[in-house]
Short mmCIF file of C-alpha atoms and ligand atoms in Angstrom, two decimals:
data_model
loop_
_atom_site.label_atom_id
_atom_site.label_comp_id
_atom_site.label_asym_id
_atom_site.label_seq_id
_atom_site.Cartn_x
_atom_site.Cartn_y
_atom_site.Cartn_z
CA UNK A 5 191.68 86.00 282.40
CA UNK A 6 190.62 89.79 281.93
CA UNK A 7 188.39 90.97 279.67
CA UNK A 8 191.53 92.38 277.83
CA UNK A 9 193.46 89.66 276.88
CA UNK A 10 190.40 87.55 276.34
CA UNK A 11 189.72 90.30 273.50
CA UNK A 12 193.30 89.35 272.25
CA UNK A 13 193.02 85.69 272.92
CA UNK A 14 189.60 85.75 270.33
CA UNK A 15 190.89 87.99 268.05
CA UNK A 16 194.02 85.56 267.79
CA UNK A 17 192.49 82.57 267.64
CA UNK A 18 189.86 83.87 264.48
CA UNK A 19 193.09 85.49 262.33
CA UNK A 20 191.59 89.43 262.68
CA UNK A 21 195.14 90.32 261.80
CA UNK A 22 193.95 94.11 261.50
CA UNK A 23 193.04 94.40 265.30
CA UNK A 24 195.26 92.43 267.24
CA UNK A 25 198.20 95.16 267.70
CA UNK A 26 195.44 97.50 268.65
CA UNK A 27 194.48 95.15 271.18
CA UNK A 28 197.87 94.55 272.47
CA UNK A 29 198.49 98.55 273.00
CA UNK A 30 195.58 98.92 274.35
CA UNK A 31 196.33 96.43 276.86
CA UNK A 32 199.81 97.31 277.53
CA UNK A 33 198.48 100.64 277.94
CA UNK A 34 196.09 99.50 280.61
CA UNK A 35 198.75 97.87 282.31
CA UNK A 36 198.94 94.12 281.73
CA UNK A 37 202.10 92.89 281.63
CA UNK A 38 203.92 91.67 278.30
CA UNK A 39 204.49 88.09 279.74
CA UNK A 40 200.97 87.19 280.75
CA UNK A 41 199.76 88.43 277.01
CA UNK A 42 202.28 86.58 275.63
CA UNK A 43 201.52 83.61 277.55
CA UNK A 44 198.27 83.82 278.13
CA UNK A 45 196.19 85.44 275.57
CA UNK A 46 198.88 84.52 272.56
CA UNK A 47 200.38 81.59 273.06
CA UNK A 48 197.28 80.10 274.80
CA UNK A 49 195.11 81.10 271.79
CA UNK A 50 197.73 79.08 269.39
CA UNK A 51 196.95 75.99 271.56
CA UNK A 52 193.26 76.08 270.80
CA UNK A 53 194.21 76.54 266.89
CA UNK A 54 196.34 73.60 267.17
CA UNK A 55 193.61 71.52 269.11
CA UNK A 56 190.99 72.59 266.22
CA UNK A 57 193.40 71.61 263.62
CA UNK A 58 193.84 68.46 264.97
CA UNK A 59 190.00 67.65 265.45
CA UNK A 60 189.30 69.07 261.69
CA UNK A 61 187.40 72.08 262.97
CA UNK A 62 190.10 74.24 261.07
CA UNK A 63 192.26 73.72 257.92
CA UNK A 64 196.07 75.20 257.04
CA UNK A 65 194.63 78.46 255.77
CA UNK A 66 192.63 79.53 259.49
CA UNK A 67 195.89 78.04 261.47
CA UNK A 68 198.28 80.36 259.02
CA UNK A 69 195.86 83.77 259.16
CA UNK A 70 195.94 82.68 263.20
CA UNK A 71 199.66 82.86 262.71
CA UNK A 72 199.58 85.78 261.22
CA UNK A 73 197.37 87.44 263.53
CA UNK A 74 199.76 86.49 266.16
CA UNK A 75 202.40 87.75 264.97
CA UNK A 76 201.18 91.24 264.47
CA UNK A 77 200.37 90.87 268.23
CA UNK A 78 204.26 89.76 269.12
CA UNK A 79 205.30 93.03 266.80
CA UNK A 80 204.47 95.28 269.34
CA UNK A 81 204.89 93.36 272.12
CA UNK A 82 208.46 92.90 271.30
CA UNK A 83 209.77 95.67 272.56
CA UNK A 84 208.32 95.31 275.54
CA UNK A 85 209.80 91.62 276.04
CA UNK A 86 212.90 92.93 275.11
CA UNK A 87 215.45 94.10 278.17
CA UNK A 88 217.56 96.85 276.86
CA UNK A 89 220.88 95.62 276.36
CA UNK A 90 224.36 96.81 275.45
CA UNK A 91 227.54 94.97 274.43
CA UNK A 92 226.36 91.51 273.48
CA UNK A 93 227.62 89.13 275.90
CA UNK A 94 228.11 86.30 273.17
CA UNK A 95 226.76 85.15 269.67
CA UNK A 96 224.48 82.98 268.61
CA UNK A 97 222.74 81.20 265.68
CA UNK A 98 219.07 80.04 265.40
CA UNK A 99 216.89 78.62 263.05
CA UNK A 100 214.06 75.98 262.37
CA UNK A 101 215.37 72.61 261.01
CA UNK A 102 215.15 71.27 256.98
CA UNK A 103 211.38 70.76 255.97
CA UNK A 104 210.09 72.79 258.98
CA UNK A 105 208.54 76.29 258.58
CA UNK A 106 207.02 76.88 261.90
CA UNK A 107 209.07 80.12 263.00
CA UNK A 108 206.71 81.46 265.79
CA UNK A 109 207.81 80.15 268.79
CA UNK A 110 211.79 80.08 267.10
CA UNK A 111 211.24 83.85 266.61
CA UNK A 112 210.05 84.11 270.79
CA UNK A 113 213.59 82.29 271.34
CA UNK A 114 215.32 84.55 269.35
CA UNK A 115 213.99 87.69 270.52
CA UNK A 116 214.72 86.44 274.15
CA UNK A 117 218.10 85.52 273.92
CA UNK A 118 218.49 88.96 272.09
CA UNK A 119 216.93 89.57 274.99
CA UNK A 120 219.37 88.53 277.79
CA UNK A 121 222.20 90.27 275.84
CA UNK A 122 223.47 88.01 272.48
CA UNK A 123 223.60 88.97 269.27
CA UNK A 124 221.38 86.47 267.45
CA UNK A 125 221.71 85.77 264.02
CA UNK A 126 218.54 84.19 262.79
CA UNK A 127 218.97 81.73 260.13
CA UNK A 128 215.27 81.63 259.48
CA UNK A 129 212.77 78.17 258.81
CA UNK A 130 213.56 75.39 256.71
CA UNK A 131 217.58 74.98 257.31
CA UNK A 132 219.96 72.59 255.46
CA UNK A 133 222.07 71.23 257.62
CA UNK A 134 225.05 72.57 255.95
CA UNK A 135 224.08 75.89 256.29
CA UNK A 136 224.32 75.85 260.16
CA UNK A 137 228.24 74.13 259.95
CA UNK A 138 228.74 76.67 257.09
CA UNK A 139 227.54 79.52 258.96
CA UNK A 140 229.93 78.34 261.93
CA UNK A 141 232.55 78.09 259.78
CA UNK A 142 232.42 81.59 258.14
CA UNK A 143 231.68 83.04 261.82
CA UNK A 144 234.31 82.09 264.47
CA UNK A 145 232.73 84.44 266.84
CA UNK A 146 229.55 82.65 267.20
CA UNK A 147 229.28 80.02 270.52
CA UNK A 148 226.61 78.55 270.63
CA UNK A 149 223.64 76.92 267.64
CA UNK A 150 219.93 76.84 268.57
CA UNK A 151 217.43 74.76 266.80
CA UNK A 152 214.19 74.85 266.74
CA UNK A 153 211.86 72.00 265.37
CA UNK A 154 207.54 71.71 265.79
CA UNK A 155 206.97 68.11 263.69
CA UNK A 156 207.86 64.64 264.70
CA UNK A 157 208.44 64.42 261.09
CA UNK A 158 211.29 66.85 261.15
CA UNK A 159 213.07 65.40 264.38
CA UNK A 160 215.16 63.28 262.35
CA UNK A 161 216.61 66.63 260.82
CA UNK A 162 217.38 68.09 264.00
CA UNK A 163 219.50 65.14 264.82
CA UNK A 164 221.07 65.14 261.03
CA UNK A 165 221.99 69.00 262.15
CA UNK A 166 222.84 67.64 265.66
CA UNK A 167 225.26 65.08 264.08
CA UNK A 168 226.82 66.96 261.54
CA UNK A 169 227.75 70.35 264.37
CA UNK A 170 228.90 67.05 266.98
CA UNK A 171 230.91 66.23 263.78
CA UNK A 172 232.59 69.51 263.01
CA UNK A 173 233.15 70.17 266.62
CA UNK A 174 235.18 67.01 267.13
CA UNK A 175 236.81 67.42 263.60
CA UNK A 176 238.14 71.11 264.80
CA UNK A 177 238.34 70.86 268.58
CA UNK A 178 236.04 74.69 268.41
CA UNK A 179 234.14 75.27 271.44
CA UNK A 180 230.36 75.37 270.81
CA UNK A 181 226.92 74.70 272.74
CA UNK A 182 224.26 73.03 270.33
CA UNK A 183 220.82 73.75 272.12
CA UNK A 184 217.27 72.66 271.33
CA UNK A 185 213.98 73.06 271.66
CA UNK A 186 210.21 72.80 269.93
CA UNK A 187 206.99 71.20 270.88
CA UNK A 188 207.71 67.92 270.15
CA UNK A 189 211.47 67.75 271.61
CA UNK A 190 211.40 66.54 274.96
CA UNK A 191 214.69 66.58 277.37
CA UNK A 192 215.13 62.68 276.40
CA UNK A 193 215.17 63.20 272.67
CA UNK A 194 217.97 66.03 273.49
CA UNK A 195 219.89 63.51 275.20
CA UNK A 196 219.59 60.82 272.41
CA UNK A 197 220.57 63.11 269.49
CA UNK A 198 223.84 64.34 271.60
CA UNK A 199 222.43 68.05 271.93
CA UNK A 200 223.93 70.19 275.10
CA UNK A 201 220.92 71.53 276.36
CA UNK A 202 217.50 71.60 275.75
CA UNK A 203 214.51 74.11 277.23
CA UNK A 204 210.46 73.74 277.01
CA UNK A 205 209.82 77.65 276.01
CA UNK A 206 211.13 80.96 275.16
CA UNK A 207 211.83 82.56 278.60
CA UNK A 208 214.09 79.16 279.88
CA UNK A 209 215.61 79.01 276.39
CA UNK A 210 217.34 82.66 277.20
CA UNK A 211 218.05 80.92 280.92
CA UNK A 212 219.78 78.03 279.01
CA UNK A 213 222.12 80.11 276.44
CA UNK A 214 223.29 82.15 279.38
CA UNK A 215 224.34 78.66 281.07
CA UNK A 216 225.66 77.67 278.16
CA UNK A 217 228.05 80.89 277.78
CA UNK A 218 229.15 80.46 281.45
CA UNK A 219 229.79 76.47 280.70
CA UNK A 220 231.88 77.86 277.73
CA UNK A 221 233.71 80.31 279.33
CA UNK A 222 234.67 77.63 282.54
CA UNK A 223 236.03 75.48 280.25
CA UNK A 224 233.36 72.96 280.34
CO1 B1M B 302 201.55 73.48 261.97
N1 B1M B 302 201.46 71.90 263.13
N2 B1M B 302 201.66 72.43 260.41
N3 B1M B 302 201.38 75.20 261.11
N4 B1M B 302 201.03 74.29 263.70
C1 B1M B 302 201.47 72.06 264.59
C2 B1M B 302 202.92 72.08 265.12
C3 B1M B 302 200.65 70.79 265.06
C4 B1M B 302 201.02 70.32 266.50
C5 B1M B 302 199.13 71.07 264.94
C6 B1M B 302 198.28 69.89 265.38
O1 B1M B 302 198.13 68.95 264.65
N5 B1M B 302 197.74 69.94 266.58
C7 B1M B 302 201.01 69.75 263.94
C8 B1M B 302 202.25 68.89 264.21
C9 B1M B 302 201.89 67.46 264.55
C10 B1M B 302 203.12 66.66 264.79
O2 B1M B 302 204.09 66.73 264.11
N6 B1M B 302 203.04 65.85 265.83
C11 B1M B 302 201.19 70.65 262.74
C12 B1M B 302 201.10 70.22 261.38
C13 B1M B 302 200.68 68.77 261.19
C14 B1M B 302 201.39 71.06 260.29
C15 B1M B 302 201.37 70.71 258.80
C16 B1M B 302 202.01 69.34 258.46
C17 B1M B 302 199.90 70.81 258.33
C18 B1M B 302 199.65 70.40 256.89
O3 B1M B 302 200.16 71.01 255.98
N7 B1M B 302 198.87 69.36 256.75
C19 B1M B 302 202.16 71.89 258.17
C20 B1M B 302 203.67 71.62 258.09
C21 B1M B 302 204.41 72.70 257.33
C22 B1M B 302 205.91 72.53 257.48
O4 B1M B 302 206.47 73.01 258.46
N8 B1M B 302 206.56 71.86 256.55
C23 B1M B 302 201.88 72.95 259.18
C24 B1M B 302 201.82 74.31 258.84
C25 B1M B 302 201.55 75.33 259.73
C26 B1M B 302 201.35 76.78 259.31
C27 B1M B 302 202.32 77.22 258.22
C28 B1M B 302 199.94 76.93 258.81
C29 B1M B 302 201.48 77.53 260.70
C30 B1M B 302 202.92 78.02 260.99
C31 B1M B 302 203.10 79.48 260.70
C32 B1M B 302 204.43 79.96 261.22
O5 B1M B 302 205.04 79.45 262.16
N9 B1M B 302 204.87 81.01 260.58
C33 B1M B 302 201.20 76.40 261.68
C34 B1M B 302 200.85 76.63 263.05
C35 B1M B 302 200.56 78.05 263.44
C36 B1M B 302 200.76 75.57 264.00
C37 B1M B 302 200.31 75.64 265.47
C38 B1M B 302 198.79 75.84 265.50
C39 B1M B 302 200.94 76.70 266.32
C40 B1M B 302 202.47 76.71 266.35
C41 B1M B 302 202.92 77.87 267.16
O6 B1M B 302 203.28 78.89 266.60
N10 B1M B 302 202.78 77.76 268.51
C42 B1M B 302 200.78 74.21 266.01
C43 B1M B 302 199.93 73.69 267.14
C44 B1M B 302 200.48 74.10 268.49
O7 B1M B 302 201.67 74.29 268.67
N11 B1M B 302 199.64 74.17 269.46
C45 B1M B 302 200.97 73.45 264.75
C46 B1M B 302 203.07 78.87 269.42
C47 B1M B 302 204.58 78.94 269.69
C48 B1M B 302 204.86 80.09 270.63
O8 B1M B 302 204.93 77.74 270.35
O9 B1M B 302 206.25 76.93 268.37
O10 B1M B 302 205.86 75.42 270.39
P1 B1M B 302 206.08 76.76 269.82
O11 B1M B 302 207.42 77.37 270.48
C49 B1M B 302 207.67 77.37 271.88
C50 B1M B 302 208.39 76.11 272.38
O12 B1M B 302 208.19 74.98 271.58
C51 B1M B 302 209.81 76.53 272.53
O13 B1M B 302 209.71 77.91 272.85
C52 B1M B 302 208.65 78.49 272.09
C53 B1M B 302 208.11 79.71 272.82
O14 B1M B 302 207.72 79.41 274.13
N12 B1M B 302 210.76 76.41 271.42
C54 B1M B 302 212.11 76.34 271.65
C55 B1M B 302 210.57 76.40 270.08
N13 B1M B 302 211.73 76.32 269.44
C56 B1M B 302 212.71 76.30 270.36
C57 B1M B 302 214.09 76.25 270.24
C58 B1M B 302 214.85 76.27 271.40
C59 B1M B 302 214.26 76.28 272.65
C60 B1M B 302 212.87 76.34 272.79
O15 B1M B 302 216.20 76.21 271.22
C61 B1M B 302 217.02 76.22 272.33
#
C-alpha cells in the first residue's frame, strides 16, 4: 500500500476526523484512484476497527469516532465515485433494517446505484417495516427496495421486511425487485428469506440493480 493511503488507513482507523478529507485530496490529487482508497485505505481500516472491537482492544465510542472519521473521508471521495449521470434510468429505495444503525456501507450502496444512473431515495437506518411497503405504496414509480443489514441480530428484520414487500407484491400483482446485502447476509440467507438478489459490496450492488431493472423491464 503507498505511503498515502496508509496515512488515510491510520488516520481512519484512530477517528482523526479533522484530517482525513485532507488526506483524501491530497491523495486524489496525487493520483490514486477513488476505488483503491475506498477499498483499501477506508474500508480496510474499518476491518481492523471491527477486529479490535471484537478482541476488546476498542469500545463503541473509538468504533463510532472511526466511523466518523470515515465518513468525512467518503465526503469527498464521493464525487469522485460518482459517474455523472443524466435521466435516471429507474428508482429505487434503500435503507438499513429495524434496530440496525450501521449506515456506512448502506450509504456506499446508495451512492453507487446513484451512481449507475437511479434516483435513490434513502430511507435512512433503523426502518420499520411498514415504512418500506408504505413508501412503495405512496411511490408507484419506484422498482426496486434495497436493504441493508450488519447484525445477525437484525437478520430476522430483514426477512420481516422481506415478507411483508413478498406480501404486498403478491397482494397487488406490482412489479418490484427486493435486493439485499450487509456483512452478515450471505447469498443463502437471500435465498431463504425470498429476496431477488443479493450482492457482497457496493460496486456489485450497482451491477445487481441494473440486472434487476433489465429483469423488470423483460418481464421477468
Ligand atoms: Co457495529 N458491529 N455495532 N458499529 N460495527 C459490527 C457490524 C461488528 C461486526 C463488529 C465486531 O464485533 N467485529 C458487530 C456485529 C457482530 C454481529 O452481529 N455478528 C457490531 C456490533 C456488535 C455493534 C453493536 C451491537 C455494539 C454495541 O453496542 N455493543 C452496536 C449495534 C448498534 C445498532 O445497530 N443497533 C454497534 C454500533 C456501531 C457504531 C454505531 C459504533 C458504528 C456504526 C456507525 C455507522 O454506521 N454510522 C459501528 C461500526 C463502525 C462497526 C464496524 C466496525 C464497521 C461497519 C462498517 O461501516 N464497515 C463493524 C465491523 C466491520 O464491519 N468490520 C461493526 C464498512 C462498510 C463499508 O462495510 O457496512 O459491511 P459494510 O457494507 C458493505 C457490504 O456489507 C455491502 O456493501 C457495503 C460496501 O461495500 N452492503 C450491501 C451493505 N449493505 C448492503 C445492501 C445491499 C447490498 C450490499 O443491498 C442490495
Amino acid at each position: 500500500m503507498s505511503e498515502k493511503l496508509q496515512a488515510i488507513k491510520t488516520a481512519v482507523e484512530n477517528g482523526k476526523v479533522k484530517v482525513v478529507a485532507g488526506l483524501v485530496e491530497e491523495a486524489l490529487a496525487a493520483g490514486e484512484g477513488a476505488k483503491e482508497i475506498l477499498n483499501e485505505a477506508m474500508i480496510g481500516a474499518m476491518s481492523v476497527v471491527g477486529e479490535k472491537f471484537k478482541n476488546n482492544e476498542i469500545f463503541v465510542p473509538e468504533m463510532l469516532i472511526a466511523a466518523r472519521a470515515m465518513k468525512k473521508g467518503v465526503e469527498v471521495l464521493a464525487p469522485a465515485l460518482k459517474d455523472a449521470g443524466s435521466e435516471p434510468i429507474g428508482k429505487l429505495i434503500i435503507g438499513t433494517v429495524a434496530g440496525d444503525l450501521h449506515d456506512i456501507g448502506k450509504n456506499l450502496v446508495a451512492m453507487m446505484i446513484e451512481g449507475a444512473g437511479f434516483e435513490v431515495l434513502d430511507l435512512g437506518v433503523d426502518v420499520p417495516t411498514e415504512k418500506f411497503v408504505d413508501t412503495l405504496k405512496e411511490d408507484p414509480s419506484i422498482q426496486i427496495v434495497a436493504l441493508s443489514a450488519l447484525l445477525t441480530t437484525t437478520m430476522p428484520a430483514m426477512k420481516d421486511a422481506t415478507d411483508a414487500l413478498n406480501a404486498y407484491r403478491k397482494e397487488t400483482g406490482r412489479k418490484l425487485k427486493i435486493l439485499v446485502g450487509g456483512a452478515p447476509i450471505t447469498q443463502a440467507y437471500a435465498d431463504e428469506i425470498g429476496a431477488d438478489g443479493y450482492s457482497e459490496d457496493a460496486a456489485s450492488a450497482a451491477e445487481l440493480a441494473k440486472k434487476a431493472l433489465a429483469d423488470l423491464k423483460a418481464g421477468k
